[in-house]
Amino acid sequence: MRLKFTLPFIALIGLIFASCNNKQYASSLDIETTSISTSDSYMNNKIMLLEDTIKGLKEEVDSLTTYKKETLSGKLTFGVEVATFKPCNSDKVYWINDKTKSGRLEKLYYALVNGKEPYTPINAKVEIIDKGKEKYGFAADYDGTYEVVNVLKIHQIVEENCK
């Protein structure tokens, strides 16, 4: 998680540095001089190297922060300080963050379990983004964290089959 925030910061610092060097370089140019001195050539090489480094860092940051959506079916449970999802055919349980429009997932869950025992699991088919393991908070006690971005199907558990 730390790398996700560090690389954009490094890239930003690099851009600022390159911008400052370009301004400094541009202000030190002599308009009447037609040939490039050795130090000017050296500075151009440094600027190009820095620009290449920044471009590479940007590509790496973009690849690290692009998350893939998955469609999963499993058991969904909400309650006080509980928001979990257990995928079908898995022993792992994930903390979930409802990122659907207007908290649609949680609203559908509570409408479906109205009048039932607290923490009643239901079957759900959802689109998620796997955000990995958290270090702090309630989510740290689980195998990882999923962001639910879309609800495809939700229904009460009629049998123990996970669908």
Short mmCIF file of N, CA, C and O in Angstrom, two decimals, residues 58-154:
data_model
loop_
_atom_site.label_atom_id
_atom_site.label_comp_id
_atom_site.label_asym_id
_atom_site.label_seq_id
_atom_site.Cartn_x
_atom_site.Cartn_y
_atom_site.Cartn_z
N LYS A 58 5.88 7.01 -14.06
CA LYS A 58 4.45 7.20 -14.31
C LYS A 58 3.82 5.91 -14.83
O LYS A 58 2.75 5.51 -14.38
N GLU A 59 4.49 5.24 -15.75
CA GLU A 59 3.96 3.97 -16.28
C GLU A 59 3.86 2.92 -15.17
O GLU A 59 2.90 2.17 -15.09
N GLU A 60 4.87 2.89 -14.28
CA GLU A 60 4.84 1.92 -13.18
C GLU A 60 3.71 2.24 -12.21
O GLU A 60 2.99 1.36 -11.76
N VAL A 61 3.52 3.51 -11.90
CA VAL A 61 2.43 3.92 -11.00
C VAL A 61 1.09 3.56 -11.62
O VAL A 61 0.22 3.02 -10.95
N ASP A 62 0.92 3.84 -12.91
CA ASP A 62 -0.34 3.53 -13.58
C ASP A 62 -0.63 2.03 -13.53
O ASP A 62 -1.76 1.62 -13.29
N SER A 63 0.40 1.21 -13.74
CA SER A 63 0.17 -0.24 -13.73
C SER A 63 -0.14 -0.73 -12.33
O SER A 63 -0.90 -1.68 -12.15
N LEU A 64 0.42 -0.11 -11.31
CA LEU A 64 0.17 -0.54 -9.93
C LEU A 64 -1.19 -0.09 -9.42
O LEU A 64 -1.77 -0.73 -8.55
N THR A 65 -1.70 1.02 -9.90
CA THR A 65 -2.96 1.55 -9.38
C THR A 65 -4.17 1.17 -10.23
O THR A 65 -5.27 1.56 -9.91
N THR A 66 -3.95 0.43 -11.30
CA THR A 66 -5.07 -0.03 -12.11
C THR A 66 -5.53 -1.37 -11.56
O THR A 66 -4.80 -2.34 -11.59
N TYR A 67 -6.72 -1.39 -11.02
CA TYR A 67 -7.25 -2.61 -10.42
C TYR A 67 -8.18 -3.31 -11.40
O TYR A 67 -8.89 -2.68 -12.16
N LYS A 68 -8.18 -4.63 -11.31
CA LYS A 68 -9.00 -5.44 -12.19
C LYS A 68 -10.28 -5.81 -11.47
O LYS A 68 -10.27 -6.23 -10.32
N LYS A 69 -11.42 -5.68 -12.17
CA LYS A 69 -12.71 -6.08 -11.62
C LYS A 69 -12.88 -7.59 -11.79
O LYS A 69 -12.46 -8.15 -12.80
N GLU A 70 -13.50 -8.21 -10.80
CA GLU A 70 -13.83 -9.63 -10.85
C GLU A 70 -15.29 -9.79 -10.49
O GLU A 70 -15.82 -9.01 -9.71
N THR A 71 -15.92 -10.82 -11.01
CA THR A 71 -17.28 -11.16 -10.62
C THR A 71 -17.21 -12.39 -9.73
O THR A 71 -16.63 -13.40 -10.12
N LEU A 72 -17.77 -12.28 -8.53
CA LEU A 72 -17.74 -13.37 -7.56
C LEU A 72 -19.13 -13.62 -6.99
O LEU A 72 -19.93 -12.69 -6.83
N SER A 73 -19.39 -14.87 -6.64
CA SER A 73 -20.59 -15.25 -5.92
C SER A 73 -20.16 -15.71 -4.54
O SER A 73 -19.10 -16.31 -4.38
N GLY A 74 -21.00 -15.45 -3.55
CA GLY A 74 -20.66 -15.87 -2.20
C GLY A 74 -21.69 -15.41 -1.20
O GLY A 74 -22.78 -14.98 -1.56
N LYS A 75 -21.31 -15.53 0.06
CA LYS A 75 -22.19 -15.15 1.16
C LYS A 75 -21.80 -13.78 1.69
O LYS A 75 -20.65 -13.53 2.03
N LEU A 76 -22.81 -12.93 1.78
CA LEU A 76 -22.63 -11.55 2.20
C LEU A 76 -23.29 -11.35 3.56
O LEU A 76 -24.40 -11.83 3.79
N THR A 77 -22.60 -10.66 4.47
CA THR A 77 -23.14 -10.40 5.80
C THR A 77 -22.82 -8.96 6.21
O THR A 77 -21.68 -8.52 6.09
N PHE A 78 -23.86 -8.27 6.68
CA PHE A 78 -23.68 -6.94 7.26
C PHE A 78 -24.17 -6.97 8.70
O PHE A 78 -24.99 -7.80 9.07
N GLY A 79 -23.69 -6.04 9.48
CA GLY A 79 -24.12 -5.87 10.86
C GLY A 79 -23.33 -4.74 11.49
O GLY A 79 -22.59 -4.03 10.81
N VAL A 80 -23.47 -4.59 12.79
CA VAL A 80 -22.72 -3.56 13.50
C VAL A 80 -21.24 -3.94 13.43
O VAL A 80 -20.84 -5.01 13.88
N GLU A 81 -20.44 -3.07 12.84
CA GLU A 81 -19.01 -3.28 12.68
C GLU A 81 -18.67 -4.55 11.91
O GLU A 81 -17.60 -5.14 12.09
N VAL A 82 -19.58 -5.00 11.04
CA VAL A 82 -19.35 -6.18 10.20
C VAL A 82 -19.82 -5.87 8.79
O VAL A 82 -20.92 -5.37 8.59
N ALA A 83 -18.96 -6.18 7.84
CA ALA A 83 -19.29 -6.09 6.42
C ALA A 83 -18.37 -7.09 5.75
O ALA A 83 -17.21 -6.80 5.47
N THR A 84 -18.88 -8.32 5.52
CA THR A 84 -18.02 -9.38 5.04
C THR A 84 -18.59 -10.09 3.82
O THR A 84 -19.79 -10.07 3.57
N PHE A 85 -17.68 -10.73 3.09
CA PHE A 85 -18.04 -11.52 1.93
C PHE A 85 -17.16 -12.77 1.93
O PHE A 85 -15.94 -12.68 2.03
N LYS A 86 -17.81 -13.95 1.83
CA LYS A 86 -17.11 -15.23 1.76
C LYS A 86 -17.40 -15.83 0.40
O LYS A 86 -18.51 -16.29 0.13
N PRO A 87 -16.41 -15.81 -0.50
CA PRO A 87 -16.63 -16.36 -1.85
C PRO A 87 -16.98 -17.85 -1.81
O PRO A 87 -16.54 -18.58 -0.91
N CYS A 88 -17.77 -18.28 -2.77
CA CYS A 88 -18.10 -19.70 -2.91
C CYS A 88 -16.81 -20.51 -3.05
O CYS A 88 -15.84 -20.04 -3.65
N ASN A 89 -16.84 -21.71 -2.49
CA ASN A 89 -15.70 -22.64 -2.58
C ASN A 89 -14.41 -22.06 -2.01
O ASN A 89 -13.33 -22.32 -2.53
N SER A 90 -14.52 -21.24 -1.00
CA SER A 90 -13.35 -20.65 -0.36
C SER A 90 -13.55 -20.63 1.15
O SER A 90 -14.67 -20.48 1.63
N ASP A 91 -12.46 -20.79 1.87
CA ASP A 91 -12.51 -20.68 3.33
C ASP A 91 -12.19 -19.26 3.78
O ASP A 91 -12.26 -18.96 4.97
N LYS A 92 -11.82 -18.41 2.85
CA LYS A 92 -11.43 -17.04 3.19
C LYS A 92 -12.65 -16.14 3.31
O LYS A 92 -13.65 -16.32 2.62
N VAL A 93 -12.53 -15.18 4.21
CA VAL A 93 -13.59 -14.18 4.42
C VAL A 93 -12.95 -12.81 4.25
O VAL A 93 -11.90 -12.52 4.83
N TYR A 94 -13.61 -11.95 3.47
CA TYR A 94 -13.07 -10.64 3.14
C TYR A 94 -13.93 -9.53 3.71
O TYR A 94 -15.16 -9.63 3.73
N TRP A 95 -13.29 -8.50 4.17
CA TRP A 95 -13.97 -7.27 4.56
C TRP A 95 -14.42 -6.61 3.27
O TRP A 95 -13.70 -6.65 2.25
N ILE A 96 -15.60 -6.01 3.26
CA ILE A 96 -16.05 -5.33 2.04
C ILE A 96 -16.35 -3.86 2.31
O ILE A 96 -16.78 -3.48 3.40
N ASN A 97 -16.09 -3.08 1.31
CA ASN A 97 -16.48 -1.67 1.28
C ASN A 97 -17.49 -1.52 0.17
O ASN A 97 -17.22 -1.88 -0.98
N ASP A 98 -18.66 -1.04 0.51
CA ASP A 98 -19.73 -0.86 -0.47
C ASP A 98 -19.47 0.41 -1.26
O ASP A 98 -19.70 1.51 -0.78
N LYS A 99 -19.00 0.26 -2.48
CA LYS A 99 -18.72 1.39 -3.36
C LYS A 99 -19.75 1.49 -4.49
O LYS A 99 -19.51 2.12 -5.50
N THR A 100 -20.90 0.84 -4.28
CA THR A 100 -21.98 0.93 -5.26
C THR A 100 -22.63 2.30 -5.15
O THR A 100 -22.48 2.99 -4.13
N LYS A 101 -23.39 2.68 -6.15
CA LYS A 101 -24.08 3.98 -6.12
C LYS A 101 -25.01 4.05 -4.92
O LYS A 101 -25.83 3.16 -4.71
N SER A 102 -24.87 5.07 -4.13
CA SER A 102 -25.72 5.35 -2.96
C SER A 102 -25.77 4.19 -1.97
O SER A 102 -26.76 4.00 -1.28
N GLY A 103 -24.72 3.39 -1.90
CA GLY A 103 -24.71 2.27 -0.96
C GLY A 103 -25.77 1.23 -1.26
O GLY A 103 -26.38 0.65 -0.37
N ARG A 104 -25.99 0.99 -2.54
CA ARG A 104 -27.05 0.08 -3.00
C ARG A 104 -26.94 -1.31 -2.39
O ARG A 104 -27.94 -1.91 -2.01
N LEU A 105 -25.73 -1.85 -2.29
CA LEU A 105 -25.55 -3.20 -1.77
C LEU A 105 -26.08 -3.33 -0.35
O LEU A 105 -26.86 -4.23 -0.03
N GLU A 106 -25.68 -2.42 0.50
CA GLU A 106 -26.11 -2.47 1.90
C GLU A 106 -27.62 -2.27 2.02
O GLU A 106 -28.30 -2.95 2.80
N LYS A 107 -28.18 -1.38 1.23
CA LYS A 107 -29.63 -1.15 1.25
C LYS A 107 -30.39 -2.40 0.81
O LYS A 107 -31.39 -2.78 1.44
N LEU A 108 -29.92 -3.06 -0.25
CA LEU A 108 -30.56 -4.29 -0.71
C LEU A 108 -30.46 -5.38 0.35
O LEU A 108 -31.41 -6.13 0.59
N TYR A 109 -29.30 -5.47 0.98
CA TYR A 109 -29.10 -6.48 2.03
C TYR A 109 -30.13 -6.29 3.15
O TYR A 109 -30.82 -7.22 3.53
N TYR A 110 -30.23 -5.09 3.69
CA TYR A 110 -31.14 -4.85 4.82
C TYR A 110 -32.60 -5.00 4.41
O TYR A 110 -33.43 -5.42 5.23
N ALA A 111 -32.93 -4.69 3.18
CA ALA A 111 -34.31 -4.91 2.71
C ALA A 111 -34.62 -6.40 2.65
O ALA A 111 -35.72 -6.83 2.99
N LEU A 112 -33.64 -7.19 2.28
CA LEU A 112 -33.82 -8.63 2.15
C LEU A 112 -33.87 -9.35 3.50
O LEU A 112 -34.60 -10.32 3.65
N VAL A 113 -33.13 -8.88 4.48
CA VAL A 113 -33.08 -9.57 5.78
C VAL A 113 -33.98 -8.92 6.83
O VAL A 113 -33.92 -9.28 8.00
N ASN A 114 -34.81 -7.99 6.41
CA ASN A 114 -35.70 -7.29 7.34
C ASN A 114 -36.49 -8.29 8.17
O ASN A 114 -37.16 -9.17 7.65
N GLY A 115 -36.40 -8.18 9.51
CA GLY A 115 -37.13 -9.05 10.42
C GLY A 115 -36.41 -10.34 10.75
O GLY A 115 -36.90 -11.14 11.53
N LYS A 116 -35.26 -10.58 10.17
CA LYS A 116 -34.50 -11.80 10.45
C LYS A 116 -33.46 -11.54 11.53
O LYS A 116 -33.26 -10.41 11.96
N GLU A 117 -32.78 -12.60 11.94
CA GLU A 117 -31.70 -12.50 12.93
C GLU A 117 -30.62 -11.53 12.45
O GLU A 117 -30.34 -11.47 11.24
N PRO A 118 -30.00 -10.83 13.38
CA PRO A 118 -28.86 -9.98 12.97
C PRO A 118 -27.75 -10.84 12.35
O PRO A 118 -27.61 -12.01 12.69
N TYR A 119 -27.02 -10.28 11.46
CA TYR A 119 -25.89 -10.92 10.79
C TYR A 119 -26.32 -12.14 9.96
O TYR A 119 -25.58 -13.10 9.81
N THR A 120 -27.51 -12.10 9.40
CA THR A 120 -27.99 -13.17 8.54
C THR A 120 -27.25 -13.13 7.21
O THR A 120 -27.30 -12.11 6.51
N PRO A 121 -26.56 -14.22 6.84
CA PRO A 121 -25.88 -14.22 5.54
C PRO A 121 -26.89 -14.40 4.41
O PRO A 121 -27.93 -15.02 4.59
N ILE A 122 -26.56 -13.82 3.26
CA ILE A 122 -27.38 -13.99 2.05
C ILE A 122 -26.43 -14.30 0.90
O ILE A 122 -25.22 -14.07 0.98
N ASN A 123 -26.98 -14.84 -0.17
CA ASN A 123 -26.17 -15.09 -1.37
C ASN A 123 -26.13 -13.82 -2.22
O ASN A 123 -27.14 -13.12 -2.35
N ALA A 124 -24.96 -13.57 -2.77
CA ALA A 124 -24.81 -12.39 -3.63
C ALA A 124 -23.83 -12.69 -4.75
O ALA A 124 -22.86 -13.45 -4.56
N LYS A 125 -24.10 -12.11 -5.88
CA LYS A 125 -23.16 -12.13 -7.01
C LYS A 125 -22.81 -10.67 -7.26
O LYS A 125 -23.69 -9.86 -7.56
N VAL A 126 -21.53 -10.36 -7.10
CA VAL A 126 -21.11 -8.96 -7.14
C VAL A 126 -19.84 -8.79 -7.97
O VAL A 126 -19.09 -9.74 -8.17
N GLU A 127 -19.64 -7.58 -8.43
CA GLU A 127 -18.38 -7.21 -9.07
C GLU A 127 -17.53 -6.54 -8.00
O GLU A 127 -17.99 -5.62 -7.32
N ILE A 128 -16.31 -7.03 -7.87
CA ILE A 128 -15.43 -6.51 -6.82
C ILE A 128 -14.08 -6.07 -7.41
O ILE A 128 -13.72 -6.47 -8.52
N ILE A 129 -13.40 -5.28 -6.63
CA ILE A 129 -12.00 -4.96 -6.87
C ILE A 129 -11.26 -5.40 -5.62
O ILE A 129 -11.59 -4.97 -4.51
N ASP A 130 -10.28 -6.29 -5.79
CA ASP A 130 -9.50 -6.79 -4.66
C ASP A 130 -8.48 -5.73 -4.27
O ASP A 130 -7.58 -5.40 -5.04
N LYS A 131 -8.61 -5.18 -3.08
CA LYS A 131 -7.72 -4.12 -2.60
C LYS A 131 -6.59 -4.65 -1.72
O LYS A 131 -5.79 -3.87 -1.21
N GLY A 132 -6.55 -5.97 -1.53
CA GLY A 132 -5.47 -6.55 -0.74
C GLY A 132 -5.74 -6.52 0.75
O GLY A 132 -6.83 -6.17 1.20
N LYS A 133 -4.75 -6.88 1.51
CA LYS A 133 -4.84 -6.98 2.97
C LYS A 133 -4.64 -5.61 3.60
O LYS A 133 -3.73 -4.88 3.25
N GLU A 134 -5.51 -5.28 4.55
CA GLU A 134 -5.39 -4.03 5.29
C GLU A 134 -4.53 -4.24 6.54
O GLU A 134 -4.46 -5.36 7.07
N LYS A 135 -3.91 -3.20 7.01
CA LYS A 135 -3.09 -3.28 8.21
C LYS A 135 -3.80 -2.78 9.45
O LYS A 135 -3.42 -3.12 10.56
N TYR A 136 -4.83 -1.95 9.27
CA TYR A 136 -5.48 -1.31 10.40
C TYR A 136 -6.99 -1.44 10.33
O TYR A 136 -7.56 -1.65 9.27
N GLY A 137 -7.63 -1.25 11.46
CA GLY A 137 -9.09 -1.23 11.52
C GLY A 137 -9.70 -2.62 11.51
O GLY A 137 -9.01 -3.63 11.60
N PHE A 138 -11.03 -2.65 11.38
CA PHE A 138 -11.76 -3.92 11.36
C PHE A 138 -11.28 -4.80 10.21
O PHE A 138 -11.20 -6.02 10.33
N ALA A 139 -10.98 -4.21 9.08
CA ALA A 139 -10.58 -4.96 7.89
C ALA A 139 -9.30 -5.76 8.10
O ALA A 139 -9.08 -6.78 7.45
N ALA A 140 -8.45 -5.33 9.01
CA ALA A 140 -7.18 -6.02 9.26
C ALA A 140 -7.38 -7.43 9.80
O ALA A 140 -6.49 -8.27 9.69
N ASP A 141 -8.54 -7.71 10.36
CA ASP A 141 -8.82 -9.03 10.92
C ASP A 141 -9.26 -10.05 9.87
O ASP A 141 -9.51 -11.20 10.20
N TYR A 142 -9.35 -9.64 8.62
CA TYR A 142 -9.86 -10.51 7.56
C TYR A 142 -8.76 -10.82 6.54
O TYR A 142 -7.67 -10.25 6.58
N ASP A 143 -9.07 -11.75 5.64
CA ASP A 143 -8.09 -12.21 4.66
C ASP A 143 -7.74 -11.15 3.62
O ASP A 143 -6.73 -11.27 2.91
N GLY A 144 -8.54 -10.14 3.50
CA GLY A 144 -8.30 -9.06 2.55
C GLY A 144 -9.50 -8.14 2.51
O GLY A 144 -10.43 -8.28 3.30
N THR A 145 -9.45 -7.19 1.58
CA THR A 145 -10.53 -6.23 1.44
C THR A 145 -11.00 -6.20 -0.01
O THR A 145 -10.18 -6.13 -0.93
N TYR A 146 -12.30 -6.27 -0.18
CA TYR A 146 -12.92 -6.15 -1.50
C TYR A 146 -13.73 -4.86 -1.52
O TYR A 146 -14.41 -4.54 -0.56
N GLU A 147 -13.64 -4.15 -2.63
CA GLU A 147 -14.54 -3.04 -2.89
C GLU A 147 -15.62 -3.57 -3.81
O GLU A 147 -15.32 -4.06 -4.90
N VAL A 148 -16.85 -3.53 -3.37
CA VAL A 148 -17.96 -3.97 -4.21
C VAL A 148 -18.39 -2.77 -5.05
O VAL A 148 -18.78 -1.74 -4.51
N VAL A 149 -18.30 -2.93 -6.38
CA VAL A 149 -18.62 -1.82 -7.28
C VAL A 149 -19.94 -2.01 -8.02
O VAL A 149 -20.47 -1.06 -8.59
N ASN A 150 -20.47 -3.25 -8.01
CA ASN A 150 -21.73 -3.50 -8.69
C ASN A 150 -22.40 -4.73 -8.09
O ASN A 150 -21.73 -5.70 -7.78
N VAL A 151 -23.72 -4.69 -7.96
CA VAL A 151 -24.50 -5.82 -7.47
C VAL A 151 -25.19 -6.45 -8.68
O VAL A 151 -25.95 -5.80 -9.38
N LEU A 152 -24.89 -7.72 -8.93
CA LEU A 152 -25.49 -8.41 -10.07
C LEU A 152 -26.70 -9.23 -9.65
O LEU A 152 -27.68 -9.32 -10.39
N LYS A 153 -26.64 -9.85 -8.48
CA LYS A 153 -27.73 -10.68 -8.00
C LYS A 153 -27.61 -10.78 -6.48
O LYS A 153 -26.52 -10.88 -5.94
N ILE A 154 -28.77 -10.78 -5.82
CA ILE A 154 -28.78 -10.90 -4.37
C ILE A 154 -30.07 -11.61 -3.96
O ILE A 154 -31.13 -11.30 -4.48
#
